[in-house]
Amino acid sequence: MPQAMNRIGDIGVGVCPVKGPYVTVFVTGDSVTDLDGRAAAHIGTIGIATCGHPTIAVTGSPMTQLENGMSHRVGDMGFCAAGGPYVVVTGSPVSESD
């Protein structure tokens, strides 16, 4: 089933081992791929979490290659710098098969 792709400004939720539950907002993206007027997120995209730590996207779609790597989608995972995982919960209405 196709998953919605992520962009700068989309969010993930997780639990930081230092500060507990957090929300991360993606702040970097692909320099070429635009989804709904925002840069697409990919493996390696950086976010800023409410726990105070940066986050990094670590899983993505092998089906959708962006200029900077595989696309990061709703349901994919990443980690805050303290090691707490997150799961992506928002994305573009554009899915990887569109």
Coordinates of C-alpha atoms in Angstrom, one line a residue:
M1 CA 0.0 0.0 0.0
P2 CA 1.5 3.4 -1.0
Q3 CA 2.5 5.7 1.9
A4 CA 2.3 9.4 2.1
M5 CA 5.7 11.1 1.6
N6 CA 7.1 13.6 4.1
R7 CA 8.2 17.1 3.7
I8 CA 9.8 19.9 5.6
G9 CA 7.3 20.8 8.4
D10 CA 5.8 17.3 8.7
I11 CA 6.1 15.6 12.1
G12 CA 7.0 12.4 13.9
V13 CA 6.3 11.3 17.4
G14 CA 8.6 9.3 19.8
V15 CA 10.0 8.8 23.2
C16 CA 13.4 10.3 24.2
P17 CA 15.2 8.1 26.8
V18 CA 16.3 11.4 28.6
K19 CA 13.2 13.6 28.5
G20 CA 10.2 11.3 27.5
P21 CA 7.6 11.8 24.8
Y22 CA 8.5 14.2 22.0
V23 CA 7.4 15.6 18.6
T24 CA 10.0 16.2 15.9
V25 CA 9.5 18.6 13.0
F26 CA 11.6 18.0 9.8
V27 CA 13.7 21.0 8.9
T28 CA 15.9 19.7 6.0
G29 CA 14.8 18.1 2.8
D30 CA 15.7 17.3 -0.8
S31 CA 17.0 20.2 -2.7
V32 CA 15.2 19.3 -6.0
T33 CA 12.0 17.3 -5.1
D34 CA 9.0 19.5 -4.2
L35 CA 5.8 18.1 -2.6
D36 CA 3.0 20.6 -2.2
G37 CA 5.5 23.5 -2.2
R38 CA 7.8 22.0 0.4
A39 CA 11.1 20.1 0.1
A40 CA 10.7 16.3 0.3
A41 CA 12.2 14.5 3.3
H42 CA 14.6 11.6 2.8
I43 CA 16.8 9.2 4.7
G44 CA 19.2 11.6 6.5
T45 CA 16.7 14.4 6.9
I46 CA 17.2 16.3 10.1
G47 CA 14.5 17.3 12.5
I48 CA 14.2 19.3 15.7
A49 CA 12.5 17.6 18.6
T50 CA 10.6 19.1 21.5
C51 CA 12.9 17.1 23.8
G52 CA 15.7 19.5 22.6
H53 CA 17.6 17.0 20.6
P54 CA 18.1 16.8 16.8
T55 CA 16.5 13.8 15.0
I56 CA 17.6 12.0 11.9
A57 CA 15.5 10.0 9.4
V58 CA 16.8 6.4 9.1
T59 CA 14.2 4.4 7.1
G60 CA 12.6 5.1 3.8
S61 CA 11.2 3.8 0.5
P62 CA 13.4 1.7 -1.8
M63 CA 10.7 2.4 -4.4
T64 CA 11.1 6.2 -4.4
Q65 CA 14.6 7.6 -4.9
L66 CA 15.0 11.4 -4.4
E67 CA 18.2 13.4 -5.3
N68 CA 19.5 12.8 -1.8
G69 CA 18.3 9.3 -1.1
M70 CA 15.2 7.2 -0.4
S71 CA 12.0 9.1 0.5
H72 CA 10.9 9.2 4.2
R73 CA 7.2 8.4 4.6
V74 CA 4.4 8.1 7.1
G75 CA 5.2 5.1 9.2
D76 CA 9.0 5.3 8.7
M77 CA 11.3 5.7 11.6
G78 CA 14.2 7.9 12.9
F79 CA 15.9 8.6 16.2
C80 CA 16.6 11.6 18.4
A81 CA 20.3 12.2 19.3
A82 CA 19.8 10.6 22.7
G83 CA 18.6 7.4 21.0
G84 CA 14.8 7.6 21.3
P85 CA 13.0 6.4 18.2
Y86 CA 10.2 8.2 16.4
V87 CA 7.5 7.2 13.8
V88 CA 6.4 9.7 11.1
V89 CA 2.7 10.6 11.5
T90 CA 2.1 13.4 8.9
G91 CA 2.8 13.6 5.2
S92 CA 1.9 15.0 1.9
P93 CA -1.4 14.0 0.2
V94 CA 1.0 12.8 -2.6
S95 CA 1.9 9.1 -2.0
E96 CA 5.0 7.4 -3.4
S97 CA 3.0 5.8 -6.2
D98 CA 1.4 9.1 -7.4

